[in-house]
GROMACS .gro file of C-alpha atoms in nm:
model
  484
    1MET     CA    1  -9.045   5.889  -8.768
    2GLU     CA    2  -9.259   5.893  -9.079
    3ASN     CA    3  -8.951   5.982  -9.266
    4ALA     CA    4  -8.679   5.820  -9.068
    5GLY     CA    5  -8.696   5.526  -9.240
    6ALA     CA    6  -8.626   5.683  -9.572
    7LYS     CA    7  -8.381   5.891  -9.456
    8LEU     CA    8  -8.179   5.690  -9.283
    9GLN     CA    9  -8.197   5.475  -9.654
   10ARG     CA   10  -8.093   5.769  -9.850
   11GLY     CA   11  -7.754   5.847  -9.547
   12SER     CA   12  -7.924   6.201  -9.439
   13GLY     CA   13  -8.073   6.108  -9.146
   14PRO     CA   14  -7.901   6.093  -8.800
   15CYS     CA   15  -7.570   5.945  -8.741
   16ARG     CA   16  -7.504   5.574  -8.520
   17ALA     CA   17  -7.311   5.835  -8.250
   18ASP     CA   18  -7.687   6.047  -8.306
   19VAL     CA   19  -7.946   5.728  -8.255
   20ARG     CA   20  -7.748   5.614  -7.933
   21ALA     CA   21  -7.806   5.896  -7.778
   22GLN     CA   22  -8.179   5.935  -7.886
   23ALA     CA   23  -8.222   5.584  -7.752
   24MET     CA   24  -8.016   5.638  -7.417
   25TRP     CA   25  -8.368   5.864  -7.345
   26ILE     CA   26  -8.455   5.587  -7.114
   27PRO     CA   27  -8.318   5.536  -6.784
   28GLY     CA   28  -8.092   5.310  -6.632
   29SER     CA   29  -7.973   5.219  -7.033
   30LYS     CA   30  -7.601   5.070  -7.065
   31THR     CA   31  -7.422   5.078  -7.398
   32LEU     CA   32  -7.233   4.766  -7.486
   33PHE     CA   33  -6.900   4.770  -7.543
   34TYR     CA   34  -6.929   4.660  -7.896
   35ALA     CA   35  -6.835   4.874  -8.199
   36ASN     CA   36  -7.231   4.982  -8.306
   37ALA     CA   37  -7.395   4.800  -8.052
   38PHE     CA   38  -7.649   4.954  -7.776
   39ARG     CA   39  -7.822   4.872  -7.538
   40ALA     CA   40  -8.117   5.092  -7.337
   41GLU     CA   41  -8.355   5.004  -7.153
   42PHE     CA   42  -8.718   5.168  -6.909
   43CYS     CA   43  -8.808   4.980  -6.590
   44PRO     CA   44  -9.077   5.318  -6.451
   45LYS     CA   45  -9.155   5.141  -6.106
   46LYS     CA   46  -8.976   4.907  -5.833
   47VAL     CA   47  -9.193   4.565  -5.942
   48SER     CA   48  -9.118   4.257  -6.086
   49GLY     CA   49  -9.271   4.144  -6.367
   50PRO     CA   50  -9.090   4.000  -6.786
   51THR     CA   51  -8.801   4.205  -6.940
   52VAL     CA   52  -8.865   4.209  -7.298
   53ALA     CA   53  -8.711   4.355  -7.542
   54ILE     CA   54  -8.706   4.510  -7.903
   55LEU     CA   55  -8.424   4.462  -8.092
   56LEU     CA   56  -8.298   4.696  -8.399
   57GLU     CA   57  -8.115   4.656  -8.696
   58TYR     CA   58  -7.971   4.845  -8.924
   59ASP     CA   59  -7.698   4.748  -9.131
   60ALA     CA   60  -7.663   4.770  -9.541
   61LEU     CA   61  -7.502   4.510  -9.743
   62PRO     CA   62  -7.142   4.580 -10.020
   63GLU     CA   63  -7.278   4.784 -10.308
   64ILE     CA   64  -7.635   4.764 -10.259
   65GLY     CA   65  -7.723   4.978  -9.958
   66HIS     CA   66  -8.026   4.886  -9.751
   67ALA     CA   67  -8.147   4.592  -9.987
   68CYS     CA   68  -8.317   4.384  -9.678
   69GLY     CA   69  -8.447   4.684  -9.555
   70HIS     CA   70  -8.294   4.703  -9.218
   71ASN     CA   71  -8.351   5.099  -9.260
   72LEU     CA   72  -8.720   4.992  -9.160
   73ILE     CA   73  -8.656   4.737  -8.883
   74ALA     CA   74  -8.468   5.040  -8.676
   75GLU     CA   75  -8.767   5.283  -8.764
   76ALA     CA   76  -9.002   5.057  -8.707
   77GLY     CA   77  -8.862   4.917  -8.367
   78LEU     CA   78  -8.792   5.278  -8.226
   79ALA     CA   79  -9.156   5.359  -8.307
   80ALA     CA   80  -9.277   5.074  -8.076
   81ALA     CA   81  -9.013   5.110  -7.822
   82ILE     CA   82  -9.159   5.463  -7.819
   83ALA     CA   83  -9.483   5.368  -7.779
   84VAL     CA   84  -9.426   5.102  -7.526
   85LYS     CA   85  -9.277   5.331  -7.298
   86ALA     CA   86  -9.541   5.616  -7.349
   87ALA     CA   87  -9.865   5.356  -7.232
   88MET     CA   88  -9.589   5.220  -6.967
   89GLU     CA   89  -9.567   5.587  -6.785
   90GLU     CA   90 -10.004   5.587  -6.795
   91ASP     CA   91 -10.081   5.302  -6.709
   92ALA     CA   92 -10.000   5.171  -6.389
   93ASP     CA   93 -10.123   4.818  -6.462
   94LEU     CA   94  -9.810   4.733  -6.671
   95LYS     CA   95  -9.569   4.611  -6.458
   96GLY     CA   96  -9.242   4.498  -6.680
   97LYS     CA   97  -8.939   4.633  -6.772
   98LEU     CA   98  -8.885   4.741  -7.150
   99VAL     CA   99  -8.556   4.692  -7.356
  100VAL     CA  100  -8.436   4.796  -7.669
  101MET     CA  101  -8.134   4.687  -7.819
  102GLY     CA  102  -7.938   4.820  -8.164
  103THR     CA  103  -7.765   4.516  -8.277
  104PRO     CA  104  -7.570   4.576  -8.576
  105ALA     CA  105  -7.318   4.284  -8.853
  106GLU     CA  106  -7.685   4.104  -8.932
  107GLU     CA  107  -7.557   4.017  -9.293
  108GLY     CA  108  -7.223   3.829  -9.118
  109GLY     CA  109  -7.166   3.899  -8.911
  110GLY     CA  110  -7.284   3.690  -8.626
  111GLY     CA  111  -7.371   4.135  -8.422
  112LYS     CA  112  -7.640   3.911  -8.194
  113ILE     CA  113  -7.391   3.622  -8.163
  114ARG     CA  114  -7.108   3.887  -8.042
  115LEU     CA  115  -7.375   4.021  -7.834
  116LEU     CA  116  -7.519   3.745  -7.678
  117GLU     CA  117  -7.194   3.594  -7.586
  118LEU     CA  118  -7.099   3.951  -7.370
  119GLY     CA  119  -7.459   3.894  -7.227
  120ALA     CA  120  -7.676   4.134  -7.368
  121PHE     CA  121  -7.937   3.915  -7.343
  122GLU     CA  122  -7.935   3.766  -6.946
  123GLY     CA  123  -8.206   3.850  -6.806
  124ILE     CA  124  -8.451   3.937  -7.113
  125ASP     CA  125  -8.796   3.703  -7.113
  126ALA     CA  126  -8.897   3.757  -7.431
  127ALA     CA  127  -8.708   3.922  -7.789
  128MET     CA  128  -8.883   4.050  -8.066
  129MET     CA  129  -8.780   4.184  -8.408
  130VAL     CA  130  -8.985   4.235  -8.734
  131HIS     CA  131  -8.847   4.272  -9.105
  132PRO     CA  132  -8.964   4.375  -9.427
  133ALA     CA  133  -8.961   4.114  -9.719
  134LYS     CA  134  -9.240   4.121 -10.067
  135ILE     CA  135  -9.436   3.905  -9.836
  136THR     CA  136  -9.609   3.874  -9.477
  137ASN     CA  137  -9.525   3.540  -9.259
  138PHE     CA  138  -9.618   3.531  -8.902
  139PHE     CA  139  -9.469   3.198  -8.843
  140PRO     CA  140  -9.139   3.173  -9.081
  141ARG     CA  141  -8.847   2.969  -9.094
  142THR     CA  142  -8.535   3.064  -9.116
  143LEU     CA  143  -8.211   2.864  -9.257
  144CYS     CA  144  -7.858   2.705  -9.068
  145ASN     CA  145  -7.619   2.933  -9.224
  146VAL     CA  146  -7.235   2.821  -9.227
  147ARG     CA  147  -6.926   2.975  -9.439
  148TYR     CA  148  -6.609   2.837  -9.556
  149SER     CA  149  -6.374   3.000  -9.702
  150VAL     CA  150  -6.177   2.787  -9.879
  151GLN     CA  151  -5.785   2.775 -10.061
  152TYR     CA  152  -5.652   2.623 -10.310
  153LYS     CA  153  -5.233   2.625 -10.322
  154GLY     CA  154  -5.052   2.543 -10.684
  155LYS     CA  155  -4.744   2.616 -10.876
  156GLU     CA  156  -4.678   2.877 -11.093
  157ALA     CA  157  -4.523   2.830 -11.424
  158HIS     CA  158  -4.515   3.040 -11.776
  159ALA     CA  159  -4.849   2.950 -11.891
  160GLY     CA  160  -4.748   2.975 -12.250
  161ALA     CA  161  -4.366   2.831 -12.274
  162CYS     CA  162  -4.374   2.548 -12.004
  163PRO     CA  163  -4.727   2.536 -11.875
  164TRP     CA  164  -4.693   2.110 -11.778
  165GLU     CA  165  -4.444   2.240 -11.511
  166GLY     CA  166  -4.778   2.450 -11.292
  167ARG     CA  167  -5.046   2.355 -11.074
  168ASN     CA  168  -5.342   2.529 -11.154
  169ALA     CA  169  -5.515   2.706 -10.895
  170LEU     CA  170  -5.747   2.869 -11.073
  171ASP     CA  171  -5.831   2.517 -11.165
  172ALA     CA  172  -5.905   2.382 -10.864
  173ALA     CA  173  -6.162   2.649 -10.749
  174VAL     CA  174  -6.341   2.607 -11.104
  175SER     CA  175  -6.357   2.234 -11.012
  176CYS     CA  176  -6.508   2.226 -10.725
  177TYR     CA  177  -6.721   2.463 -10.767
  178LEU     CA  178  -6.858   2.293 -11.083
  179ASN     CA  179  -6.868   1.956 -10.855
  180ILE     CA  180  -7.104   2.164 -10.579
  181ALA     CA  181  -7.303   2.220 -10.871
  182GLN     CA  182  -7.340   1.874 -10.986
  183LEU     CA  183  -7.429   1.812 -10.633
  184ARG     CA  184  -7.695   2.004 -10.630
  185GLN     CA  185  -7.937   1.829 -10.781
  186HIS     CA  186  -7.883   1.491 -10.506
  187LEU     CA  187  -7.957   1.781 -10.247
  188LYS     CA  188  -8.335   1.806 -10.067
  189PRO     CA  189  -8.495   2.168 -10.198
  190SER     CA  190  -8.393   2.335  -9.866
  191TRP     CA  191  -8.031   2.260  -9.827
  192LYS     CA  192  -7.896   2.491 -10.009
  193ILE     CA  193  -7.472   2.594 -10.099
  194GLN     CA  194  -7.334   2.939 -10.280
  195ALA     CA  195  -6.997   3.016 -10.422
  196ILE     CA  196  -6.832   3.245 -10.487
  197ILE     CA  197  -6.499   3.204 -10.634
  198THR     CA  198  -6.292   3.537 -10.517
  199LYS     CA  199  -5.897   3.474 -10.611
  200GLY     CA  200  -5.780   3.290 -10.909
  201GLY     CA  201  -5.469   3.535 -11.067
  202THR     CA  202  -5.319   3.794 -11.204
  203ILE     CA  203  -5.232   3.725 -11.564
  204PRO     CA  204  -5.294   3.494 -11.760
  205ASN     CA  205  -4.955   3.399 -11.893
  206ILE     CA  206  -4.896   3.301 -11.511
  207ILE     CA  207  -5.032   2.960 -11.397
  208PRO     CA  208  -5.236   3.094 -11.142
  209SER     CA  209  -5.032   2.944 -10.783
  210ALA     CA  210  -5.297   3.041 -10.548
  211ALA     CA  211  -5.763   3.059 -10.547
  212GLU     CA  212  -5.971   3.114 -10.302
  213MET     CA  213  -6.333   3.070 -10.301
  214GLU     CA  214  -6.601   3.164 -10.033
  215VAL     CA  215  -6.897   2.873  -9.955
  216HIS     CA  216  -7.179   2.891  -9.804
  217LEU     CA  217  -7.448   2.622  -9.668
  218ARG     CA  218  -7.761   2.609  -9.552
  219THR     CA  219  -8.012   2.300  -9.417
  220PRO     CA  220  -8.315   2.346  -9.212
  221THR     CA  221  -8.174   2.184  -8.917
  222ARG     CA  222  -7.838   2.145  -8.764
  223ASN     CA  223  -7.832   1.784  -8.775
  224GLU     CA  224  -7.925   1.863  -9.189
  225LEU     CA  225  -7.618   2.065  -9.190
  226LYS     CA  226  -7.365   1.805  -9.030
  227VAL     CA  227  -7.444   1.590  -9.301
  228LEU     CA  228  -7.407   1.887  -9.590
  229ARG     CA  229  -7.070   1.918  -9.468
  230THR     CA  230  -6.950   1.586  -9.535
  231ARG     CA  231  -7.045   1.627  -9.888
  232ALA     CA  232  -6.942   1.990  -9.960
  233GLU     CA  233  -6.606   1.919  -9.804
  234ALA     CA  234  -6.541   1.587 -10.033
  235CYS     CA  235  -6.612   1.835 -10.293
  236PHE     CA  236  -6.276   2.087 -10.196
  237THR     CA  237  -6.067   1.778 -10.161
  238SER     CA  238  -6.163   1.598 -10.466
  239ALA     CA  239  -6.104   1.910 -10.682
  240ALA     CA  240  -5.735   1.939 -10.499
  241THR     CA  241  -5.698   1.577 -10.589
  242ALA     CA  242  -5.752   1.600 -10.959
  243THR     CA  243  -5.540   1.955 -11.011
  244GLY     CA  244  -5.244   1.793 -10.821
  245CYS     CA  245  -5.284   2.124 -10.610
  246GLU     CA  246  -5.342   2.163 -10.200
  247VAL     CA  247  -5.631   2.254  -9.994
  248GLN     CA  248  -5.685   2.405  -9.740
  249PHE     CA  249  -6.068   2.540  -9.621
  250ARG     CA  250  -6.224   2.640  -9.218
  251TYR     CA  251  -6.545   2.586  -9.109
  252ASP     CA  252  -6.675   2.986  -8.933
  253GLU     CA  253  -6.802   2.813  -8.662
  254ALA     CA  254  -6.795   3.130  -8.455
  255ASN     CA  255  -7.047   3.291  -8.712
  256ALA     CA  256  -7.248   2.975  -8.771
  257TYR     CA  257  -7.623   3.091  -8.768
  258GLU     CA  258  -7.887   2.875  -8.611
  259ASN     CA  259  -8.247   2.812  -8.777
  260LEU     CA  260  -8.526   3.040  -8.639
  261ILE     CA  261  -8.716   2.871  -8.302
  262THR     CA  262  -9.079   3.095  -8.338
  263ASN     CA  263  -9.256   3.091  -8.065
  264LYS     CA  264  -9.595   3.047  -8.116
  265VAL     CA  265  -9.740   3.148  -7.806
  266LEU     CA  266  -9.604   3.514  -7.905
  267ALA     CA  267  -9.683   3.484  -8.278
  268ASN     CA  268 -10.034   3.411  -8.257
  269ILE     CA  269 -10.037   3.717  -8.044
  270PHE     CA  270  -9.872   3.915  -8.315
  271LYS     CA  271 -10.088   3.716  -8.578
  272GLU     CA  272 -10.403   3.874  -8.411
  273TYR     CA  273 -10.299   4.210  -8.346
  274ALA     CA  274 -10.194   4.278  -8.695
  275GLU     CA  275 -10.485   4.116  -8.850
  276ARG     CA  276 -10.702   4.312  -8.636
  277LEU     CA  277 -10.529   4.661  -8.786
  278GLY     CA  278 -10.564   4.528  -9.118
  279LEU     CA  279 -10.211   4.369  -9.202
  280ASN     CA  280 -10.339   4.025  -9.375
  281ARG     CA  281 -10.106   3.748  -9.569
  282ARG     CA  282 -10.238   3.762  -9.913
  283PRO     CA  283 -10.303   3.420 -10.074
  284GLY     CA  284 -10.005   3.165 -10.130
  285GLU     CA  285  -9.807   3.310  -9.875
  286GLY     CA  286  -9.734   2.998  -9.672
  287GLU     CA  287  -9.582   2.927  -9.316
  288ALA     CA  288  -9.404   2.726  -9.406
  289THR     CA  289  -9.168   2.983  -9.638
  290PHE     CA  290  -8.772   2.929  -9.619
  291PHE     CA  291  -8.642   3.294  -9.545
  292GLY     CA  292  -8.251   3.312  -9.556
  293SER     CA  293  -8.088   3.290  -9.285
  294THR     CA  294  -8.040   3.518  -8.943
  295ASP     CA  295  -7.845   3.548  -8.685
  296MET     CA  296  -8.211   3.591  -8.465
  297GLY     CA  297  -8.199   3.236  -8.478
  298ASN     CA  298  -7.901   3.259  -8.253
  299ILE     CA  299  -8.099   3.360  -8.006
  300SER     CA  300  -8.425   3.250  -8.049
  301HIS     CA  301  -8.265   2.915  -7.953
  302VAL     CA  302  -8.155   3.073  -7.617
  303VAL     CA  303  -8.505   3.306  -7.570
  304PRO     CA  304  -8.814   3.299  -7.640
  305ALA     CA  305  -8.850   3.484  -8.011
  306ILE     CA  306  -9.019   3.571  -8.265
  307HIS     CA  307  -8.919   3.758  -8.618
  308CYS     CA  308  -9.186   3.842  -8.844
  309PHE     CA  309  -9.198   3.984  -9.134
  310TYR     CA  310  -9.422   4.214  -9.306
  311SER     CA  311  -9.471   4.335  -9.656
  312ILE     CA  312  -9.406   4.635  -9.826
  313PRO     CA  313  -9.502   4.669 -10.253
  314SER     CA  314  -9.189   4.550 -10.415
  315GLU     CA  315  -9.149   4.469 -10.784
  316GLY     CA  316  -8.836   4.248 -10.612
  317ILE     CA  317  -8.722   4.009 -10.313
  318ASN     CA  318  -8.423   4.092 -10.059
  319HIS     CA  319  -8.120   4.169 -10.166
  320THR     CA  320  -8.167   4.319 -10.517
  321ARG     CA  321  -8.158   4.695 -10.583
  322CYS     CA  322  -8.505   4.687 -10.659
  323PHE     CA  323  -8.523   4.607 -10.267
  324THR     CA  324  -8.315   4.869 -10.220
  325GLU     CA  325  -8.528   5.144 -10.336
  326ALA     CA  326  -8.843   5.013 -10.200
  327SER     CA  327  -8.710   5.047  -9.854
  328GLY     CA  328  -8.622   5.335  -9.906
  329ALA     CA  329  -9.001   5.450 -10.054
  330PRO     CA  330  -9.273   5.658  -9.902
  331GLU     CA  331  -9.459   5.356 -10.026
  332ALA     CA  332  -9.309   5.159  -9.792
  333GLN     CA  333  -9.383   5.418  -9.497
  334PRO     CA  334  -9.774   5.282  -9.375
  335ASN     CA  335  -9.619   4.899  -9.334
  336THR     CA  336  -9.380   5.002  -9.189
  337LEU     CA  337  -9.574   5.188  -8.940
  338LEU     CA  338  -9.893   4.944  -8.871
  339ILE     CA  339  -9.632   4.619  -8.781
  340GLY     CA  340  -9.450   4.926  -8.524
  341LYS     CA  341  -9.820   4.948  -8.358
  342VAL     CA  342  -9.818   4.560  -8.354
  343LEU     CA  343  -9.462   4.517  -8.229
  344ALA     CA  344  -9.548   4.769  -7.927
  345MET     CA  345  -9.967   4.611  -7.913
  346THR     CA  346  -9.773   4.278  -7.851
  347THR     CA  347  -9.469   4.351  -7.571
  348LEU     CA  348  -9.760   4.537  -7.387
  349LYS     CA  349  -9.931   4.261  -7.394
  350VAL     CA  350  -9.677   4.070  -7.247
  351PHE     CA  351  -9.678   4.315  -6.965
  352LYS     CA  352 -10.035   4.315  -6.884
  353SER     CA  353 -10.088   3.999  -6.890
  354PRO     CA  354  -9.826   3.749  -6.663
  355GLN     CA  355 -10.008   3.426  -6.764
  356VAL     CA  356  -9.903   3.514  -7.132
  357LEU     CA  357  -9.469   3.466  -7.032
  358GLU     CA  358  -9.600   3.132  -6.851
  359GLU     CA  359  -9.733   3.026  -7.170
  360VAL     CA  360  -9.417   3.156  -7.365
  361LYS     CA  361  -9.155   2.997  -7.143
  362LYS     CA  362  -9.339   2.669  -7.138
  363GLN     CA  363  -9.329   2.625  -7.488
  364LYS     CA  364  -8.950   2.735  -7.443
  365LYS     CA  365  -8.962   2.445  -7.211
  366ARG     CA  366  -9.041   2.244  -7.400
  367LEU     CA  367  -8.887   2.247  -7.713
  368GLN     CA  368  -8.546   2.195  -7.518
  369TYR     CA  369  -8.638   1.870  -7.435
  370LEU     CA  370  -8.587   1.852  -7.796
  371LYS     CA  371  -8.263   2.038  -7.828
  372PHE     CA  372  -8.046   1.901  -7.477
  373GLY     CA  373  -8.349   1.609  -7.369
  374ILE     CA  374  -8.418   1.337  -7.482
  375PHE     CA  375  -8.529   1.269  -7.867
  376LEU     CA  376  -8.784   0.999  -7.821
  377CYS     CA  377  -8.943   0.784  -7.587
  378PHE     CA  378  -9.089   0.422  -7.684
  379THR     CA  379  -9.289   0.198  -7.525
  380VAL     CA  380  -9.542  -0.047  -7.593
  381HIS     CA  381  -9.900  -0.203  -7.455
  382ILE     CA  382 -10.071  -0.473  -7.513
  383GLN     CA  383 -10.384  -0.491  -7.615
  384PHE     CA  384 -10.634  -0.798  -7.643
  385SER     CA  385 -10.756  -0.930  -7.958
  386LEU     CA  386 -10.996  -1.217  -8.065
  387ILE     CA  387 -10.873  -1.541  -8.123
  388ASN     CA  388 -10.797  -1.704  -8.392
  389THR     CA  389 -11.026  -1.560  -8.704
  390GLN     CA  390 -11.085  -1.180  -8.636
  391SER     CA  391 -10.750  -0.901  -8.608
  392LEU     CA  392 -10.708  -0.668  -8.406
  393SER     CA  393 -10.900  -0.362  -8.562
  394GLN     CA  394 -11.214  -0.607  -8.595
  395GLY     CA  395 -11.246  -0.638  -8.185
  396MET     CA  396 -11.127  -0.291  -8.117
  397LYS     CA  397 -11.529  -0.188  -8.326
  398GLU     CA  398 -11.672  -0.456  -8.069
  399PHE     CA  399 -11.530  -0.379  -7.762
  400GLY     CA  400 -11.476   0.025  -7.837
  401GLU     CA  401 -11.242   0.209  -8.002
  402ALA     CA  402 -11.161   0.451  -7.703
  403VAL     CA  403 -10.794   0.346  -7.570
  404PRO     CA  404 -10.784   0.445  -7.209
  405SER     CA  405 -10.574   0.730  -7.027
  406THR     CA  406 -10.202   0.658  -6.970
  407ASP     CA  407  -9.942   0.906  -6.843
  408MET     CA  408  -9.735   0.900  -7.127
  409GLY     CA  409 -10.013   1.143  -7.245
  410ASN     CA  410  -9.788   1.387  -7.004
  411ILE     CA  411  -9.472   1.231  -7.174
  412SER     CA  412  -9.582   1.285  -7.543
  413HIS     CA  413  -9.659   1.709  -7.416
  414VAL     CA  414  -9.244   1.699  -7.362
  415ILE     CA  415  -9.091   1.470  -7.609
  416PRO     CA  416  -9.126   1.318  -7.921
  417ALA     CA  417  -9.342   0.991  -7.839
  418ALA     CA  418  -9.522   0.650  -7.921
  419GLN     CA  419  -9.696   0.427  -7.798
  420PRO     CA  420  -9.853   0.129  -8.016
  421LEU     CA  421 -10.070  -0.087  -7.947
  422TYR     CA  422 -10.054  -0.524  -8.036
  423ALA     CA  423 -10.243  -0.805  -7.979
  424ILE     CA  424 -10.242  -1.143  -7.756
  425PRO     CA  425 -10.471  -1.420  -7.785
  426CYS     CA  426 -10.719  -1.283  -7.507
  427GLU     CA  427 -11.125  -1.248  -7.539
  428ALA     CA  428 -11.122  -1.006  -7.242
  429PRO     CA  429 -11.020  -0.668  -7.228
  430ASN     CA  430 -10.785  -0.539  -7.006
  431HIS     CA  431 -10.807  -0.492  -6.732
  432THR     CA  432 -10.957  -0.797  -6.619
  433GLU     CA  433 -10.881  -1.153  -6.501
  434GLU     CA  434 -10.892  -1.279  -6.772
  435PHE     CA  435 -10.683  -1.038  -6.957
  436ALA     CA  436 -10.466  -1.042  -6.665
  437LYS     CA  437 -10.400  -1.516  -6.693
  438ALA     CA  438 -10.361  -1.390  -7.036
  439SER     CA  439 -10.082  -1.177  -7.008
  440ARG     CA  440  -9.904  -1.496  -6.825
  441SER     CA  441  -9.963  -1.747  -7.047
  442GLU     CA  442  -9.700  -1.852  -7.275
  443GLU     CA  443  -9.921  -1.802  -7.614
  444ALA     CA  444  -9.889  -1.439  -7.513
  445GLN     CA  445  -9.492  -1.451  -7.541
  446GLY     CA  446  -9.506  -1.467  -7.975
  447PRO     CA  447  -9.666  -1.166  -8.023
  448THR     CA  448  -9.459  -0.992  -7.737
  449LEU     CA  449  -9.131  -1.100  -7.867
  450LEU     CA  450  -9.258  -0.983  -8.259
  451VAL     CA  451  -9.316  -0.621  -8.102
  452SER     CA  452  -9.000  -0.546  -7.892
  453LYS     CA  453  -8.805  -0.664  -8.230
  454ALA     CA  454  -9.024  -0.373  -8.404
  455MET     CA  455  -8.906  -0.167  -8.094
  456ALA     CA  456  -8.496  -0.211  -8.134
  457MET     CA  457  -8.549  -0.249  -8.483
  458THR     CA  458  -8.715   0.116  -8.513
  459ALA     CA  459  -8.447   0.265  -8.264
  460LEU     CA  460  -8.144   0.110  -8.464
  461LYS     CA  461  -8.290   0.323  -8.757
  462VAL     CA  462  -8.346   0.627  -8.578
  463PHE     CA  463  -7.955   0.567  -8.477
  464ARG     CA  464  -7.866   0.487  -8.818
  465LEU     CA  465  -8.050   0.819  -9.000
  466PRO     CA  466  -7.994   1.101  -8.788
  467HIS     CA  467  -8.223   1.287  -9.034
  468MET     CA  468  -8.497   1.117  -8.898
  469ILE     CA  469  -8.477   1.307  -8.563
  470ASP     CA  470  -8.573   1.673  -8.762
  471GLU     CA  471  -8.837   1.540  -8.905
  472MET     CA  472  -8.957   1.379  -8.558
  473ARG     CA  473  -8.902   1.709  -8.370
  474ARG     CA  474  -9.072   1.909  -8.695
  475ILE     CA  475  -9.383   1.740  -8.630
  476PHE     CA  476  -9.424   1.738  -8.285
  477GLU     CA  477  -9.339   2.116  -8.292
  478GLU     CA  478  -9.635   2.151  -8.497
  479ASP     CA  479  -9.895   1.899  -8.294
  480LEU     CA  480  -9.703   2.077  -8.031
  481ALA     CA  481  -9.904   2.388  -8.189
  482ASN     CA  482 -10.174   2.305  -8.269
  483ASP     CA  483 -10.236   2.130  -7.954
  484MET     CA  484 -10.218   2.479  -7.741
   0.00000   0.00000   0.00000
């Protein structure tokens, strides 16, 4: 295995059929009917246990080869699988099923999405993979990604004799490109638009009647993507209007990549083992960094998953020729084999400790409320205040700052929630006869109606500004991770 990554990089390693054959040593394996993909299984004991999938990627980029290091992903994943299989054969306490899945076409083809549709991830309790980069990050954030194909239709004419008879489709494409460039200054730093013109005419003395573009949009969340799509489509149509051309554009929904939801339980285990083996983040390698887009994001919305990045020596970042050289160099091997060990150790931890899987699923269940259920729960609770002169905060100091327990706390561990306190005129604290009398008094009505208005206005603001849901979700996930 030590030189497998370099061999795959140079093209001198085993061909796809050989890789599939080598993976099929696992008893009970089956091949999925999807080009260049495979799924192999190993379950030595007829006992129930977790099913963990280790994912391998191996596709390259056009013209520049393995500039994203997928050859190393395959190497690390296969090394981990071999180690886990050997450990399961030796240790009777390791109960579960190991799945090794070859997932092609990550670079734009949505290979994992197709496998998901074919049912390849049915019964999987956790999915894990690693990815080489210039830096190490165990909790990466990736962007949603959608692709547009844009076609402009104009009218041919002789460019020298009567250009006014034509409608220049290339001008429309260039105008669209400039519209997008001008839009960028008004976008959030985490929102990305990339565009290229793929067709723009044949010879200069014919007004181009057809032009084509490919446009990619990326945002941290799907709701933000909806906003960016509207603005991008305005760039497409306005360019057509300005040049007198027609435009058609298609949104490739089938290959839309979701943002990555890192399972914090698995990632923390992975991080602990990585640091134990000496693979640490360097100063400045923040956990909040966005790492492009990946179809592993789609898997993470269905199955608890991690997609950890590890560093290899490289002067350039991914998707450059410099990184192509780095991913095939001998210097990439030590960290690749090390990360393979970490991947194996994390898998074995899940097999050996049933409570780990319970925690993994618990976090997944909590996050599902954010995607499919209620996004915000809002209640208010009345609290005493001192009459006339003292504020609520002063009253809290006198009667104690601790707020009693509430089952709203349980709700706040599942969905974003708020329970503000508001004051009514009363000298006594809650849970007293005096407070009961005060809560029925006419004087309590004024602040109660005011706080009802505040609650209604807050809810309406959330409805009017959908991006607030994304911010609430982000903060909730961070609080949840810290709480765990």
